[in-house]
Amino acid sequence: MSASVRIPTILRNYTGGVGEVTADGSTLGEVLESLEANHPGIRSRVLDDAGALRRFVNVYVGDEDVRFVGGLEAPVSDGAKISIIPAVAGG
Amino acid sequence: MTTLIDPALTAVNGPREGAFGNATHLVCRACGAEGPLGPFYACMECFGPLEVGYAFPEITREQIEAGPRSIWRYAPLLPVPADIATFRSTDPGFTRLVDAGNLAADLGLKRLWVKDDSGNPTHSFKDRVVAVALSAARELGLKVLACPSTGNLANAVAAAAARAGIRSVVLVPENLEKQKILASAVYDTTLIAIEGTYDDVNKLASEIAGEEEGWAFVNVNVRPYYAEGSKTLAYEIAEQLGWRLPDQIVIPVASGSQLTKIDKGIGELIKLGLVEDKPVKIFGAQATGCSPIAQAYRAGQDVVAPVKPNTIAKSLAIGNPADGPYVLDVVRRTGGLIADVDDTVVVENIQRLARTEGIFAETAGGVTIGVTAKLIADGVLDPEAETVVINSGDGLKTLDAVADKVGPKTTIAPSYEAFAEFWKGRRP
């Protein structure tokens, strides 16, 4: 399974300045492993020391916040679009 | 009138000397990492929210009182240049603090004030935060003012940009109240309706902010500066009470930014010696249909699980509140709490505030008064303590909430006889 991952500005130093990269995996956890293999250091910026999603980062598979669909176990279909986004203030 | 900062010069030279007043750096609220002032909003270490740090000189009450009747009287306490009042802005703030004796009696409180921010230029507290964000955008050389919004912020951004003579783009959920859509579009902003919830709109705005050069998304890439604007609510409440603090404050909560910044503002007033140091209990108010922080509070958690909003209080309908953990910190630290009331109670309390004090609040105000009443009934709020509640917006923007609850008492023929027949049983 291959997915495209949108990288926020503050993580683009891991991707050579690129805003969208591809990664493999059938769950979000696997996709993050694949990201880490290609862009060392990026996973520990998204996950905390305990291996859970950091408190101030939102990850979406398609339009769905992964916290509604299994967190790191969230299924990722072939061609899925994943977004990593820092939490922002209200409006 | 000072001209706008040249973005090209800013890009080359960085912000001008004094661009951010007494602000000196950005600091991560989560891990304490520090960085320079700039268009940064998330911590490079942990993604935590960045806040503005200051080196305040001595600031006196007299100095503040001599300032303009707007938030710019507090310019030394904000990340804005000393000459901020010379720029075109909507000059928000210094709204009335209403001594609400009728409502106090109705609720069973001894002393109550309503901080009525419906009196701002676009009729909500958002004018405060946008004015500070606009200043930051200008100083950073950004050329487009933008936001994702549940309505009030879009109104404020569109108006502020019109006044400043710059472009604006506002993104809103398509199902927003019509009044709020019109009250943004009238300023000739580029209003884009999005097929989704506010949280969908927020996600899209963050993605756009990562791609478009020169844009200031007020609550995304200039968020640290934007959020500081809410501190002025605390400053004004203290000044209008005669430079003293109330015992307890009830504040509406969407993302939680306003509540945490009111707490920050109180801390600064005490630190600067502008008010006497005393405990202030801070209470948060949510609508049951979007109450992720209240649910986390009741469960004793310090993380907030997101929810799918379903409430008429659309200005509070943020299911994934960025400052949720800090709201929990503040209410627990101050001895307050965060509670919620359902939509029926919200409407009843819009009417209660209107009936008792002549203030027509938007749904968020109904939430705040409703939660205040609930906390009194539950024995949580001290009825003897001096209380302030925040009304963050104007009922004219959320007319649908009361549309089937209020209206003519009767319809009669245009004759005195018809009037007399109707009035007969109603004489005082």
mmCIF file with all atom_site columns, N, CA, C and O in Angstrom, chain B residues 376-397:
data_model
loop_
_atom_site.group_PDB
_atom_site.id
_atom_site.type_symbol
_atom_site.label_atom_id
_atom_site.label_alt_id
_atom_site.label_comp_id
_atom_site.label_asym_id
_atom_site.label_entity_id
_atom_site.label_seq_id
_atom_site.pdbx_PDB_ins_code
_atom_site.Cartn_x
_atom_site.Cartn_y
_atom_site.Cartn_z
_atom_site.occupancy
_atom_site.B_iso_or_equiv
_atom_site.pdbx_formal_charge
_atom_site.auth_seq_id
_atom_site.auth_comp_id
_atom_site.auth_asym_id
_atom_site.auth_atom_id
_atom_site.pdbx_PDB_model_num
ATOM 1  N N  . ILE B 1 376 ? -24.200 27.671 40.014 1.00 0.00 ? 376 ILE B N  1
ATOM 2  C CA . ILE B 1 376 ? -24.820 28.190 41.247 1.00 0.00 ? 376 ILE B CA 1
ATOM 3  C C  . ILE B 1 376 ? -25.751 27.120 41.822 1.00 0.00 ? 376 ILE B C  1
ATOM 4  O O  . ILE B 1 376 ? -25.705 26.810 43.016 1.00 0.00 ? 376 ILE B O  1
ATOM 5  N N  . ALA B 1 377 ? -26.577 26.533 40.938 1.00 0.00 ? 377 ALA B N  1
ATOM 6  C CA . ALA B 1 377 ? -27.518 25.498 41.386 1.00 0.00 ? 377 ALA B CA 1
ATOM 7  C C  . ALA B 1 377 ? -26.781 24.304 41.993 1.00 0.00 ? 377 ALA B C  1
ATOM 8  O O  . ALA B 1 377 ? -27.255 23.693 42.953 1.00 0.00 ? 377 ALA B O  1
ATOM 9  N N  . ASP B 1 378 ? -25.613 23.997 41.436 1.00 0.00 ? 378 ASP B N  1
ATOM 10 C CA . ASP B 1 378 ? -24.837 22.849 41.930 1.00 0.00 ? 378 ASP B CA 1
ATOM 11 C C  . ASP B 1 378 ? -24.017 23.186 43.178 1.00 0.00 ? 378 ASP B C  1
ATOM 12 O O  . ASP B 1 378 ? -23.301 22.337 43.706 1.00 0.00 ? 378 ASP B O  1
ATOM 13 N N  . GLY B 1 379 ? -24.074 24.457 43.609 1.00 0.00 ? 379 GLY B N  1
ATOM 14 C CA . GLY B 1 379 ? -23.329 24.857 44.801 1.00 0.00 ? 379 GLY B CA 1
ATOM 15 C C  . GLY B 1 379 ? -21.835 25.021 44.549 1.00 0.00 ? 379 GLY B C  1
ATOM 16 O O  . GLY B 1 379 ? -21.032 25.041 45.486 1.00 0.00 ? 379 GLY B O  1
ATOM 17 N N  . VAL B 1 380 ? -21.461 25.156 43.285 1.00 0.00 ? 380 VAL B N  1
ATOM 18 C CA . VAL B 1 380 ? -20.035 25.287 42.938 1.00 0.00 ? 380 VAL B CA 1
ATOM 19 C C  . VAL B 1 380 ? -19.590 26.740 43.009 1.00 0.00 ? 380 VAL B C  1
ATOM 20 O O  . VAL B 1 380 ? -18.559 27.063 43.599 1.00 0.00 ? 380 VAL B O  1
ATOM 21 N N  . LEU B 1 381 ? -20.370 27.639 42.385 1.00 0.00 ? 381 LEU B N  1
ATOM 22 C CA . LEU B 1 381 ? -20.031 29.057 42.412 1.00 0.00 ? 381 LEU B CA 1
ATOM 23 C C  . LEU B 1 381 ? -20.453 29.641 43.749 1.00 0.00 ? 381 LEU B C  1
ATOM 24 O O  . LEU B 1 381 ? -21.571 29.395 44.212 1.00 0.00 ? 381 LEU B O  1
ATOM 25 N N  . ASP B 1 382 ? -19.583 30.439 44.328 1.00 0.00 ? 382 ASP B N  1
ATOM 26 C CA . ASP B 1 382 ? -19.891 31.094 45.597 1.00 0.00 ? 382 ASP B CA 1
ATOM 27 C C  . ASP B 1 382 ? -20.806 32.292 45.323 1.00 0.00 ? 382 ASP B C  1
ATOM 28 O O  . ASP B 1 382 ? -20.382 33.248 44.674 1.00 0.00 ? 382 ASP B O  1
ATOM 29 N N  . PRO B 1 383 ? -22.056 32.265 45.793 1.00 0.00 ? 383 PRO B N  1
ATOM 30 C CA . PRO B 1 383 ? -22.978 33.367 45.495 1.00 0.00 ? 383 PRO B CA 1
ATOM 31 C C  . PRO B 1 383 ? -22.569 34.688 46.140 1.00 0.00 ? 383 PRO B C  1
ATOM 32 O O  . PRO B 1 383 ? -23.014 35.753 45.718 1.00 0.00 ? 383 PRO B O  1
ATOM 33 N N  . GLU B 1 384 ? -21.711 34.608 47.150 1.00 0.00 ? 384 GLU B N  1
ATOM 34 C CA . GLU B 1 384 ? -21.252 35.832 47.831 1.00 0.00 ? 384 GLU B CA 1
ATOM 35 C C  . GLU B 1 384 ? -20.060 36.474 47.120 1.00 0.00 ? 384 GLU B C  1
ATOM 36 O O  . GLU B 1 384 ? -19.695 37.608 47.416 1.00 0.00 ? 384 GLU B O  1
ATOM 37 N N  . ALA B 1 385 ? -19.424 35.742 46.223 1.00 0.00 ? 385 ALA B N  1
ATOM 38 C CA . ALA B 1 385 ? -18.184 36.209 45.593 1.00 0.00 ? 385 ALA B CA 1
ATOM 39 C C  . ALA B 1 385 ? -18.477 37.103 44.390 1.00 0.00 ? 385 ALA B C  1
ATOM 40 O O  . ALA B 1 385 ? -19.490 36.935 43.707 1.00 0.00 ? 385 ALA B O  1
ATOM 41 N N  . GLU B 1 386 ? -17.594 38.055 44.150 1.00 0.00 ? 386 GLU B N  1
ATOM 42 C CA . GLU B 1 386 ? -17.745 38.947 43.002 1.00 0.00 ? 386 GLU B CA 1
ATOM 43 C C  . GLU B 1 386 ? -17.443 38.178 41.719 1.00 0.00 ? 386 GLU B C  1
ATOM 44 O O  . GLU B 1 386 ? -16.367 37.582 41.578 1.00 0.00 ? 386 GLU B O  1
ATOM 45 N N  . THR B 1 387 ? -18.406 38.204 40.814 1.00 0.00 ? 387 THR B N  1
ATOM 46 C CA . THR B 1 387 ? -18.345 37.347 39.634 1.00 0.00 ? 387 THR B CA 1
ATOM 47 C C  . THR B 1 387 ? -18.392 38.178 38.358 1.00 0.00 ? 387 THR B C  1
ATOM 48 O O  . THR B 1 387 ? -19.158 39.143 38.252 1.00 0.00 ? 387 THR B O  1
ATOM 49 N N  . VAL B 1 388 ? -17.583 37.793 37.382 1.00 0.00 ? 388 VAL B N  1
ATOM 50 C CA . VAL B 1 388 ? -17.648 38.385 36.041 1.00 0.00 ? 388 VAL B CA 1
ATOM 51 C C  . VAL B 1 388 ? -17.922 37.272 35.040 1.00 0.00 ? 388 VAL B C  1
ATOM 52 O O  . VAL B 1 388 ? -17.316 36.197 35.127 1.00 0.00 ? 388 VAL B O  1
ATOM 53 N N  . VAL B 1 389 ? -18.868 37.509 34.117 1.00 0.00 ? 389 VAL B N  1
ATOM 54 C CA . VAL B 1 389 ? -19.081 36.567 33.017 1.00 0.00 ? 389 VAL B CA 1
ATOM 55 C C  . VAL B 1 389 ? -18.768 37.292 31.706 1.00 0.00 ? 389 VAL B C  1
ATOM 56 O O  . VAL B 1 389 ? -18.983 38.502 31.592 1.00 0.00 ? 389 VAL B O  1
ATOM 57 N N  . ILE B 1 390 ? -18.250 36.548 30.761 1.00 0.00 ? 390 ILE B N  1
ATOM 58 C CA . ILE B 1 390 ? -17.875 37.128 29.472 1.00 0.00 ? 390 ILE B CA 1
ATOM 59 C C  . ILE B 1 390 ? -18.997 36.880 28.470 1.00 0.00 ? 390 ILE B C  1
ATOM 60 O O  . ILE B 1 390 ? -19.410 35.732 28.270 1.00 0.00 ? 390 ILE B O  1
ATOM 61 N N  . ASN B 1 391 ? -19.502 37.952 27.857 1.00 0.00 ? 391 ASN B N  1
ATOM 62 C CA . ASN B 1 391 ? -20.356 37.775 26.679 1.00 0.00 ? 391 ASN B CA 1
ATOM 63 C C  . ASN B 1 391 ? -19.498 38.083 25.456 1.00 0.00 ? 391 ASN B C  1
ATOM 64 O O  . ASN B 1 391 ? -19.139 39.228 25.216 1.00 0.00 ? 391 ASN B O  1
ATOM 65 N N  . SER B 1 392 ? -19.194 37.041 24.694 1.00 0.00 ? 392 SER B N  1
ATOM 66 C CA . SER B 1 392 ? -18.188 37.184 23.634 1.00 0.00 ? 392 SER B CA 1
ATOM 67 C C  . SER B 1 392 ? -18.735 37.663 22.306 1.00 0.00 ? 392 SER B C  1
ATOM 68 O O  . SER B 1 392 ? -17.964 38.034 21.421 1.00 0.00 ? 392 SER B O  1
ATOM 69 N N  . GLY B 1 393 ? -20.071 37.675 22.138 1.00 0.00 ? 393 GLY B N  1
ATOM 70 C CA . GLY B 1 393 ? -20.590 38.050 20.821 1.00 0.00 ? 393 GLY B CA 1
ATOM 71 C C  . GLY B 1 393 ? -22.044 38.490 20.833 1.00 0.00 ? 393 GLY B C  1
ATOM 72 O O  . GLY B 1 393 ? -22.724 38.456 21.860 1.00 0.00 ? 393 GLY B O  1
ATOM 73 N N  . ASP B 1 394 ? -22.538 38.859 19.662 1.00 0.00 ? 394 ASP B N  1
ATOM 74 C CA . ASP B 1 394 ? -23.815 39.562 19.492 1.00 0.00 ? 394 ASP B CA 1
ATOM 75 C C  . ASP B 1 394 ? -24.917 38.631 18.978 1.00 0.00 ? 394 ASP B C  1
ATOM 76 O O  . ASP B 1 394 ? -24.711 37.899 18.006 1.00 0.00 ? 394 ASP B O  1
ATOM 77 N N  . GLY B 1 395 ? -26.070 38.699 19.617 1.00 0.00 ? 395 GLY B N  1
ATOM 78 C CA . GLY B 1 395 ? -27.202 37.856 19.247 1.00 0.00 ? 395 GLY B CA 1
ATOM 79 C C  . GLY B 1 395 ? -27.733 38.070 17.845 1.00 0.00 ? 395 GLY B C  1
ATOM 80 O O  . GLY B 1 395 ? -28.398 37.189 17.287 1.00 0.00 ? 395 GLY B O  1
ATOM 81 N N  . LEU B 1 396 ? -27.443 39.223 17.261 1.00 0.00 ? 396 LEU B N  1
ATOM 82 C CA . LEU B 1 396 ? -27.926 39.464 15.900 1.00 0.00 ? 396 LEU B CA 1
ATOM 83 C C  . LEU B 1 396 ? -27.259 38.522 14.892 1.00 0.00 ? 396 LEU B C  1
ATOM 84 O O  . LEU B 1 396 ? -27.725 38.382 13.770 1.00 0.00 ? 396 LEU B O  1
ATOM 85 N N  . LYS B 1 397 ? -26.149 37.895 15.304 1.00 0.00 ? 397 LYS B N  1
ATOM 86 C CA . LYS B 1 397 ? -25.472 36.955 14.400 1.00 0.00 ? 397 LYS B CA 1
ATOM 87 C C  . LYS B 1 397 ? -26.029 35.540 14.506 1.00 0.00 ? 397 LYS B C  1
ATOM 88 O O  . LYS B 1 397 ? -25.698 34.688 13.684 1.00 0.00 ? 397 LYS B O  1
#
